[in-house]
Short mmCIF file of C-alpha atoms in Angstrom, two decimals:
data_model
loop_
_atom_site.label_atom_id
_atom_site.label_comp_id
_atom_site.label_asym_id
_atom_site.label_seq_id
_atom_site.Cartn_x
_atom_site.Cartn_y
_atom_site.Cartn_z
CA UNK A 1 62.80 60.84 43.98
CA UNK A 2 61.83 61.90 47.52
CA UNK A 3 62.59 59.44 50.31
CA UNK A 4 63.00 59.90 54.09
CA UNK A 5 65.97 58.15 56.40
CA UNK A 6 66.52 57.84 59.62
CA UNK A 7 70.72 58.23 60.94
CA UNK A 8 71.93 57.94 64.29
CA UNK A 9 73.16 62.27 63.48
CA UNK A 10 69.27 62.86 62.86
CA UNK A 11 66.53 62.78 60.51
CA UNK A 12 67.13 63.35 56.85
CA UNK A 13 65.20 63.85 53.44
CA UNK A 14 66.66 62.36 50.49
CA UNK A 15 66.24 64.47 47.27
CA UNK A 16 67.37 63.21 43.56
CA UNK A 17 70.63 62.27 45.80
CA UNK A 18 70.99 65.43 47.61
CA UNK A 19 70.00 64.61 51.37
CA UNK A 20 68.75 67.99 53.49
CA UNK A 21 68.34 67.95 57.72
CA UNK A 22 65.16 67.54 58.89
CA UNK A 23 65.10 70.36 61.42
CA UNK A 24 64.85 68.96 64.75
CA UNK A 25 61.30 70.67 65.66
CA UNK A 26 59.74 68.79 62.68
CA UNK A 27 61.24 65.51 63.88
CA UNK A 28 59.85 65.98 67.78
CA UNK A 29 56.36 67.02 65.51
CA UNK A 30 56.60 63.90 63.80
CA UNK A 31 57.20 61.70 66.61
CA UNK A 32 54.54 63.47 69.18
CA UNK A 33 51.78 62.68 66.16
CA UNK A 34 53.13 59.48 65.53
CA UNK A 35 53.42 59.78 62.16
CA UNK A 36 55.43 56.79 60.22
CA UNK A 37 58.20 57.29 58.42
CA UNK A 38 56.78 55.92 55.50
CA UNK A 39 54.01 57.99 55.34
CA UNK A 40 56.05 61.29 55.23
CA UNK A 41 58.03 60.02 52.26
CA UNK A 42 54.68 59.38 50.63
CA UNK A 43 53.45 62.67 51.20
CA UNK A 44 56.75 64.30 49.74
CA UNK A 45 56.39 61.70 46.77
CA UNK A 46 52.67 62.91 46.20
CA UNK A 47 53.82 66.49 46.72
CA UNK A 48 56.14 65.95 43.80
CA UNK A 49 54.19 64.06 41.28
CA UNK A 50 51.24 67.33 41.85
CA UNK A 51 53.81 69.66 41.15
CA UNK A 52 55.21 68.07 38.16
CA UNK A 53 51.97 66.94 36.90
CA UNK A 54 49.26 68.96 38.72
CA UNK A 55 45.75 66.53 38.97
CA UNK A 56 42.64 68.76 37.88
CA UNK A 57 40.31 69.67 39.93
CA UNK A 58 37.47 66.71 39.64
CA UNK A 59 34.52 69.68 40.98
CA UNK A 60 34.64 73.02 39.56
CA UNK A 61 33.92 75.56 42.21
CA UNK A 62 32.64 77.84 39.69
CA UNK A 63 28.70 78.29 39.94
CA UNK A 64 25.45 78.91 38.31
CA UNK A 65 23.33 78.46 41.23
CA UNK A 66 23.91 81.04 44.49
CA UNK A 67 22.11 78.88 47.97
CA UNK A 68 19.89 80.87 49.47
CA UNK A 69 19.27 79.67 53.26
CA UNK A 70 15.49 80.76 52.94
CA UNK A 71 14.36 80.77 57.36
CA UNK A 72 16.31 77.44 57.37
CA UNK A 73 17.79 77.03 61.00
CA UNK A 74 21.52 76.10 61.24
CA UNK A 75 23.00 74.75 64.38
CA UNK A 76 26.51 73.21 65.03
CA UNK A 77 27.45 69.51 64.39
CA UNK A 78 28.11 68.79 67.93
CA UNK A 79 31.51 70.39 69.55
CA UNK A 80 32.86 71.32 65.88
CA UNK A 81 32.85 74.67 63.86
CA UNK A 82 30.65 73.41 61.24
CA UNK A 83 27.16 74.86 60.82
CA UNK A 84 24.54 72.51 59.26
CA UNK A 85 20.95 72.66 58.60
CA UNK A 86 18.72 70.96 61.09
CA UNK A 87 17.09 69.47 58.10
CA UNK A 88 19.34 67.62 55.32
CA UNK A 89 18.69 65.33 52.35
CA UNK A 90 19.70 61.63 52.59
CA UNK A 91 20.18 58.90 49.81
CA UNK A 92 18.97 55.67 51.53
CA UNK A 93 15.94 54.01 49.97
CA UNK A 94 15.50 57.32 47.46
CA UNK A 95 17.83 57.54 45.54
CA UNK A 96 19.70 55.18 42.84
CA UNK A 97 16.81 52.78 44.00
CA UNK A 98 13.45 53.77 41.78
CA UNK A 99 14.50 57.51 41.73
CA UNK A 100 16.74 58.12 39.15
CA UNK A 101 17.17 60.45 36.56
CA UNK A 102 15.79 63.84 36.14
CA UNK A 103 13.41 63.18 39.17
CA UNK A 104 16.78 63.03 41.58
CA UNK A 105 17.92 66.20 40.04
CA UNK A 106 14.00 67.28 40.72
CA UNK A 107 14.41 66.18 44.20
CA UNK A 108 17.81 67.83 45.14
CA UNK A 109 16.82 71.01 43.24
CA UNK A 110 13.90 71.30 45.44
CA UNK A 111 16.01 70.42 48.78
CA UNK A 112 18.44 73.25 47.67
CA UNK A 113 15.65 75.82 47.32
CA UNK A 114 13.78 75.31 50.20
CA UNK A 115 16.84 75.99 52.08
CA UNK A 116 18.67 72.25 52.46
CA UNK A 117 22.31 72.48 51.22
CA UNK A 118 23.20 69.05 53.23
CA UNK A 119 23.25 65.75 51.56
CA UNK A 120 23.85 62.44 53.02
CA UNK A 121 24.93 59.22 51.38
CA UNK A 122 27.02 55.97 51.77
CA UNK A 123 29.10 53.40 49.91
CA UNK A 124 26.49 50.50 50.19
CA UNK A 125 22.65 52.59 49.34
CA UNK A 126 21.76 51.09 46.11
CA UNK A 127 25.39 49.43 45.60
CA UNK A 128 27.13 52.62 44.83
CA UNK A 129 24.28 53.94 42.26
CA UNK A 130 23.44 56.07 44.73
CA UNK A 131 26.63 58.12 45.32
CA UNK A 132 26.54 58.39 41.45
CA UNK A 133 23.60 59.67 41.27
CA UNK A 134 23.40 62.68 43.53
CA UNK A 135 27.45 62.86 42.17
CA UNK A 136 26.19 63.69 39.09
CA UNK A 137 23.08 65.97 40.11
CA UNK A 138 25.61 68.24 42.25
CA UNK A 139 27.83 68.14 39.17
CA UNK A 140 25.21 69.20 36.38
CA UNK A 141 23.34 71.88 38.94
CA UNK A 142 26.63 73.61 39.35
CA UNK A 143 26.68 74.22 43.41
CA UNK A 144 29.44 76.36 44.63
CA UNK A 145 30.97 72.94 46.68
CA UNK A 146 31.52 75.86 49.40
CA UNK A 147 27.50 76.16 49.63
CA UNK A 148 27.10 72.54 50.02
CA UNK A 149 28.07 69.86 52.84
CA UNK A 150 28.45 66.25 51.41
CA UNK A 151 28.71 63.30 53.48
CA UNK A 152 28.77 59.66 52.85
CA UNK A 153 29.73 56.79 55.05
CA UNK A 154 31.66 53.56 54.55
CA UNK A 155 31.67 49.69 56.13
CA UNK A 156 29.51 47.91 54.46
CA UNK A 157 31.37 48.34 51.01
CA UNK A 158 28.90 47.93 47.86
CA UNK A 159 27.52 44.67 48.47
CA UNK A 160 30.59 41.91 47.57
CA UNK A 161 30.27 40.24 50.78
CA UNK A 162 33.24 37.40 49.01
CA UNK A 163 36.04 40.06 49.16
CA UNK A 164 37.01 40.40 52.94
CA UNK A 165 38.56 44.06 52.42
CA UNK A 166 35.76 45.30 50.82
CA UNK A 167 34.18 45.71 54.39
CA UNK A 168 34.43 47.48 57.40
CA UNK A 169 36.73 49.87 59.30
CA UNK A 170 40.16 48.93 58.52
CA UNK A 171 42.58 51.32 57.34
CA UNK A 172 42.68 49.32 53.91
CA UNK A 173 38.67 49.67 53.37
CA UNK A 174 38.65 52.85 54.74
CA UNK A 175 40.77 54.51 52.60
CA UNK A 176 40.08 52.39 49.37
CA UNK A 177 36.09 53.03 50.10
CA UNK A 178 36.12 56.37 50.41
CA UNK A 179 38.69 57.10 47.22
CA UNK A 180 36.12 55.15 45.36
CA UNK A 181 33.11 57.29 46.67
CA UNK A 182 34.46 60.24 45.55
CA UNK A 183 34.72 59.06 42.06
CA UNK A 184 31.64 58.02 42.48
CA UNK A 185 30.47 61.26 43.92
CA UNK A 186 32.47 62.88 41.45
CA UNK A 187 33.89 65.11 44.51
CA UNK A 188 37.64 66.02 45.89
CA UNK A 189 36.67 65.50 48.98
CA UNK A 190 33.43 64.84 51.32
CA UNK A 191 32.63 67.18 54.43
CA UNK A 192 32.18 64.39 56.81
CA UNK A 193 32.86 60.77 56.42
CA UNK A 194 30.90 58.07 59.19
CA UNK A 195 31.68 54.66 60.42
CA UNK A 196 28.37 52.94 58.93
CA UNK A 197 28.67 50.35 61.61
CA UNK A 198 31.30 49.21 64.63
CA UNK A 199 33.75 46.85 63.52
CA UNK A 200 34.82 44.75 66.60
CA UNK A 201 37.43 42.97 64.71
CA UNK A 202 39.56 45.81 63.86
CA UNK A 203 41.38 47.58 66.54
CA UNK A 204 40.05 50.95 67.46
CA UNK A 205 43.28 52.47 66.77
CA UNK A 206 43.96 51.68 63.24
CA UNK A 207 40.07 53.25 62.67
CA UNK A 208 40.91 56.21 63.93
CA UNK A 209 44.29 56.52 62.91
CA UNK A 210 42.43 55.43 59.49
CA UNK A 211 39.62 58.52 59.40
CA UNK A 212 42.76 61.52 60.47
CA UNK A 213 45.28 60.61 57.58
CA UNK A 214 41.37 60.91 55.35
CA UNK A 215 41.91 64.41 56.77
CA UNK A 216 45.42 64.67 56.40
CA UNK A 217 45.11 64.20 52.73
CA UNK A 218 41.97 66.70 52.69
CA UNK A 219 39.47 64.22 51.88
CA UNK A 220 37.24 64.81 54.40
CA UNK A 221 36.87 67.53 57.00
CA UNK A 222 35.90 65.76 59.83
CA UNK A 223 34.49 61.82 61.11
CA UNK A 224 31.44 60.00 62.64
CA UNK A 225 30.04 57.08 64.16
CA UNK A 226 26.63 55.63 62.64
CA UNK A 227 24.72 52.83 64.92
CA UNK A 228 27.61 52.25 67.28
CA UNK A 229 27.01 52.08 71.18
CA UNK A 230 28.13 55.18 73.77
CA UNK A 231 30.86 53.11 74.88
CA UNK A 232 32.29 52.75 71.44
CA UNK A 233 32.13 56.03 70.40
CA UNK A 234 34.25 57.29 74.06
CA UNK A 235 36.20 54.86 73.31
CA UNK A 236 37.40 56.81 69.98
CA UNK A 237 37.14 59.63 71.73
CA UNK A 238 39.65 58.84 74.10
CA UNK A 239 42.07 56.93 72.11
CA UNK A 240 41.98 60.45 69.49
CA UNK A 241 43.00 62.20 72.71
CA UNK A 242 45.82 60.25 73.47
CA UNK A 243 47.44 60.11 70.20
CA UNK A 244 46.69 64.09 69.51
CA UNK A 245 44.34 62.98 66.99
CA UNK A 246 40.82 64.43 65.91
CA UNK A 247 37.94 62.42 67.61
CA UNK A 248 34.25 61.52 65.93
CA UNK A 249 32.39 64.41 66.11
CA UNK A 250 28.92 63.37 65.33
CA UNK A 251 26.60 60.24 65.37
CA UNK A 252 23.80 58.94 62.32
CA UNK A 253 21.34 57.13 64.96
CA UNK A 254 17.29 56.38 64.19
CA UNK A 255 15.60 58.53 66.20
CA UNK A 256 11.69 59.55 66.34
CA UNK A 257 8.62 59.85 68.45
CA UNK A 258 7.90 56.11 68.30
CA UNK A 259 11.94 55.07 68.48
CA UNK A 260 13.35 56.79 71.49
CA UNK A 261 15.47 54.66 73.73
CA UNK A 262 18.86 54.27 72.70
CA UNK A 263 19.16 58.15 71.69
CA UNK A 264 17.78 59.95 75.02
CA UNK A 265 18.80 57.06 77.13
CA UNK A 266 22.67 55.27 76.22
CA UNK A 267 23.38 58.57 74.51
CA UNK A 268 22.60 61.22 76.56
CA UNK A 269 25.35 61.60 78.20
CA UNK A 270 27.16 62.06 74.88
CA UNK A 271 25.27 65.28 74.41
CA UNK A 272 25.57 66.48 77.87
CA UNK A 273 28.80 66.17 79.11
CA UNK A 274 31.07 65.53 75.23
CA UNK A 275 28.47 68.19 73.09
CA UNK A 276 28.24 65.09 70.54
CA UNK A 277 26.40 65.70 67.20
CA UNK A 278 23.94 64.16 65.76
CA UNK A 279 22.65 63.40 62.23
CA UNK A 280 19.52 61.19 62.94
CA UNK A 281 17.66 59.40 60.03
CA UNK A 282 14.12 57.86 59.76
CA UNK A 283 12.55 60.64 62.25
CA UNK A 284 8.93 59.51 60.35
CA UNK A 285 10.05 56.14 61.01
CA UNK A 286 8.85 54.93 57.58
CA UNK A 287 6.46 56.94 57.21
CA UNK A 288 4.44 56.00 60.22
CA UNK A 289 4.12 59.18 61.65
CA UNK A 290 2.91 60.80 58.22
CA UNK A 291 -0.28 59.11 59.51
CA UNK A 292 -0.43 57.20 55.85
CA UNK A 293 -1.03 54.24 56.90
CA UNK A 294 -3.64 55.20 59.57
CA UNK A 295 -6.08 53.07 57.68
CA UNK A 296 -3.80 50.39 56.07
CA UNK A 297 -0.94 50.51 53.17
CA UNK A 298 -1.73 53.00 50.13
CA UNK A 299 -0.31 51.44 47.18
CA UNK A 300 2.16 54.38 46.22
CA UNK A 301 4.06 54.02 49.59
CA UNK A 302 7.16 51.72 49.95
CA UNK A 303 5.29 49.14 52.11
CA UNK A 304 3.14 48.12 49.38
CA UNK A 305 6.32 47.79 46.70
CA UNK A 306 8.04 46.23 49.42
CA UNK A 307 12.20 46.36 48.39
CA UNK A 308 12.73 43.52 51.43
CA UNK A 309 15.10 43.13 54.15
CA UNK A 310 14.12 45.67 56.38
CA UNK A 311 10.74 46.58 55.26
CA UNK A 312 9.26 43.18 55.72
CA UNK A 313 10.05 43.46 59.59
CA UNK A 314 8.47 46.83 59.02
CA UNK A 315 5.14 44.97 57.65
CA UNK A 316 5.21 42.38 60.06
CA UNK A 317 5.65 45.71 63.11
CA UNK A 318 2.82 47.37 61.31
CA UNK A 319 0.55 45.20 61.12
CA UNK A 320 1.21 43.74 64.30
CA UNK A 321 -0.69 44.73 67.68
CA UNK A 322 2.03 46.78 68.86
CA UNK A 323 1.86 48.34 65.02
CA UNK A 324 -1.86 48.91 65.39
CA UNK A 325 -0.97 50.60 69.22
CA UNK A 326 1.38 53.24 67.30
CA UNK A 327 -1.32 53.83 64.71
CA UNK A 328 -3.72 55.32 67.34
CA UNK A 329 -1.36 57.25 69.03
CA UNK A 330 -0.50 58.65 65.79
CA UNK A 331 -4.39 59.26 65.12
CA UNK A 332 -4.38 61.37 68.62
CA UNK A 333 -1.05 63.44 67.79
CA UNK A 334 -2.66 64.53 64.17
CA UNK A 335 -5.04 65.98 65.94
CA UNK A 336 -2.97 68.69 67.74
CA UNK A 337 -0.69 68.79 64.71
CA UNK A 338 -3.92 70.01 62.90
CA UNK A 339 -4.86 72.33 66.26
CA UNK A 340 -1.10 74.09 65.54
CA UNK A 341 -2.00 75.03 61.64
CA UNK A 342 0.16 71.85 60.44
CA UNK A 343 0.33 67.93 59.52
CA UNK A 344 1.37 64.94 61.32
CA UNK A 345 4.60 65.05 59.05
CA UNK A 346 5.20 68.28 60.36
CA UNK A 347 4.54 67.48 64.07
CA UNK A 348 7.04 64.56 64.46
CA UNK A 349 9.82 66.55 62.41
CA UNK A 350 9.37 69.36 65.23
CA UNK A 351 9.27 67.55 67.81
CA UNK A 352 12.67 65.43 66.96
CA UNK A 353 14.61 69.36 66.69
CA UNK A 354 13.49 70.03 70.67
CA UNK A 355 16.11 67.62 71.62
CA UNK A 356 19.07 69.12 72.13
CA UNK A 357 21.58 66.66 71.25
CA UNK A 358 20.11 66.91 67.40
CA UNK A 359 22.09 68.35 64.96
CA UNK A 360 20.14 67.83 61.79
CA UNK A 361 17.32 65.89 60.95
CA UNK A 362 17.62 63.26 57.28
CA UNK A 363 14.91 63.45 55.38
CA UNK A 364 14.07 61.06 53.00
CA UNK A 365 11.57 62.08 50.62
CA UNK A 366 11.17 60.40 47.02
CA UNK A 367 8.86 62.89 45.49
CA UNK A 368 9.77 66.85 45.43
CA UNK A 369 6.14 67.61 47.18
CA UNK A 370 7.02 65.73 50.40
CA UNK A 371 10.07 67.87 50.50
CA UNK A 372 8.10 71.33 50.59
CA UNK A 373 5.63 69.74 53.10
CA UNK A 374 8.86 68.68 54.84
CA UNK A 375 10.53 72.13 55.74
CA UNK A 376 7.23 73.55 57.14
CA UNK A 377 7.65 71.67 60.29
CA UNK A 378 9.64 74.91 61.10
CA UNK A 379 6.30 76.90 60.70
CA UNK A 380 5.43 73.90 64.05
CA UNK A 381 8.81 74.29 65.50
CA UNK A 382 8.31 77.80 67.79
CA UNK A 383 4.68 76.35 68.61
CA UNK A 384 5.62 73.72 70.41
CA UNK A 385 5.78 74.96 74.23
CA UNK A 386 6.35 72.82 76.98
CA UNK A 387 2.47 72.26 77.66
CA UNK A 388 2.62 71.28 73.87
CA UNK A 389 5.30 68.87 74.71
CA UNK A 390 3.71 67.77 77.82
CA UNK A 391 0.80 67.19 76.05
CA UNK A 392 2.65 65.00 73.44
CA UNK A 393 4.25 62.86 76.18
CA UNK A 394 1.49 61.86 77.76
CA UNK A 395 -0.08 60.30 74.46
CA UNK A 396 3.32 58.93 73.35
CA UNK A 397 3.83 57.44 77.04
CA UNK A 398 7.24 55.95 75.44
CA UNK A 399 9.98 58.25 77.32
CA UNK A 400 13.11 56.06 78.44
CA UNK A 401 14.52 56.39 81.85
CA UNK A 402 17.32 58.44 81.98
CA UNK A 403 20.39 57.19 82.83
CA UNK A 404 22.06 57.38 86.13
CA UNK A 405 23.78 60.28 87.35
CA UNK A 406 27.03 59.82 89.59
CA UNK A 407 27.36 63.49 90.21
CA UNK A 408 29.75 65.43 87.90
CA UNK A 409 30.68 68.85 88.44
CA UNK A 410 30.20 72.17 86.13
CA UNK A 411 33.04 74.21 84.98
CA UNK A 412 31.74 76.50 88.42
CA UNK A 413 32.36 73.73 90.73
CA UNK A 414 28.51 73.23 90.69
CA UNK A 415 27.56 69.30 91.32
CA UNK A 416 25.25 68.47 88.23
#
């Protein structure tokens, strides 16, 4: 067996009853990254058992399908190396809920060729089904996993609200939740794993302390926050600086046209002054801005089906007179959507990519046609100037304050 021990004459590994010095660089290492004693001997332990009995790969990386970008744009996820499309495919309310089947592998095979290779998901969307399904999709399409970035994101577990450490951002659910998405996903590892929500009653610490040994073990590549405030997400920052650590690099906020505030007011100086990413989801808000229900619900939209929760606050919104208020604006912007050779769908998908702290854009189409009509917002995208904009503010007439500015200064000296 492998085992580590600590003497007063310096640190040693313990081998089958052989013990060999732990050369004094690895043990300052150890001690500047804080890594526990414990951990290391697990580590060697693991090393052993894969070297004895080597675990198969779960994804082969073997492929029938080559991705082919199309005129997708890619931009960076924030202030990391990773390139992502600003449009990606997400799981919430599509699929594992009504889509299932051959119409999810319909609806992924239609992302991939029109130039999506991102894919969003979490632990709790449809109580797991979901991670299963688009697991097994990827799995039966044969992706290259090196042409595809996976994500999924873990707090609320899969809906056992009984069992306390089935929730939330300790190190115990962390870990737990995200080995049991990737059997679920059928995956070694995910490309980026997010905090669903805050979790005030674990210490910040043992979250992030939770998401780097993820990426110790190659689980994940990198970490995010989803729905958590500015002052959380600096406060991970920081506390990943101290310990030599890697910080969040992206957030999952709502962001649109008619759902502005928290993302280009509380965040903004995230993507100014830290180059935070972004992966924003509902930028149709519902489908509001597809101008559908311009003259009430159609009875093949979600509204009418109605899955609860959250969409009967959405009913109530819609049909309220602040609803109705959004309804006409939306009336006005489909008509310069229209003026620009495009939809309303394509309009507010645009628009949401001239912010600069988004990094992608979820989309969250359940039939493959509302995909294709999707991606040709980026036929909109080089159309929309800054009269265009200016235009577009003045009928939305919803931009938040920005925040206060204390004077920083540029890398130049120059006061911002």
């Amino acid at each position: 067996m492998w085992d580590v021990i600590r003497s007063p004459a310096g640190l040693y590994i313990l081998h089958i009853g052989y013990l060999e010095e732990v050369p004094q660089q690895l043990w300052i290492y150890l001690e500047l990254r804080h890594i526990h004693l414990s951990d290391l001997s697990f580590a060697l332990r693991s090393l052993r058992a894969s070297i004895i009995n080597p675990r198969p790969a779960i994804y082969s990386t073997m492929s029938g399908q080559r991705f082919e970008p199309k005129n997708m744009l890619y931009r960076n996820l924030g202030n990391s190396g990773l390139r992502v499309p600003v449009f990606s495919y997400g799981g919430w309310l599509t699929v594992g809920y009504n889509q299932k089947g051959d119409l999810v592998k319909d609806l992924m095979q239609t992302a991939f060729d029109s130039g999506i290779n991102m894919f969003d998901n979490a632990e709790a969307y449809a109580a797991g089904e979901s991670e299963s399904q688009m697991g097994r999709v990827i799995k039966e399409l044969g992706w290259d996993r090196s042409d595809i970035i996976v994500t999924t994101k873990v707090f609320f577990g899969t809906g056992d609200k009984e069992r306390h450490n089935t929730r939330g951002l300790s190190r115990k659910h962390i870990i737990e939740g995200v080995n049991k998405s990737l059997k679920r996903l059928v995956l070694d590892y995910v490309d980026i794993v997010f905090a669903h929500r805050p979790d005030v009653t674990t210490p910040m610490e043992e979250t992030v302390r939770a998401f780097n040994y993820l990426i110790d073990k190659g689980l994940t590549f990198y970490w995010g926050t989803s729905e958590w405030s500015a002052m959380q997400i600096q406060q991970a920052t920081e506390i990943a600086r101290r310990l030599n650590m890697v910080g969040p690099v992206a957030e999952q906020p709502h962001y649109s046209m008619l759902h502005r505030e928290r993302f280009e007011a509380e965040y903004e100086p995230l993507w100014r002054y830290e180059n935070y990413g972004s992966t924003i989801w509902s930028p149709l808000d519902s489908g509001m801005l597809t101008g559908k229900y311009n003259d009430g619900i159609p009875q093949d939209s979600r509204y009418h089906h109605n899955l609860g929760g959250a969409m009967d606050e959405r009913i109530k919104e819609l049909e309220s007179p602040e609803g109705k208020a959004k309804i006409e604006k939306v009336k006005k912007l489909t008509k310069i959507a229209e003026r620009l050779g495009g939809s309303m769908t394509n309009l507010a998908l645009a628009w949401t990519l001239k912010h600069k702290g988004v990094s992608t854009c979820i989309l969250g189409a359940t039939k493959p046609e509302q995909i294709k009509e999707n991606v040709k917002a980026l036929d909109i995208y080089p159309k929309l100037t800054p009269e265009v904009m200016e235009e577009i503010e003045k009928i939305l007439d919803n931009k938040p304050d920005s925040p206060p500015s204390y004077g920083r200064l540029t890398t130049d000296g120059q006061l911002m």
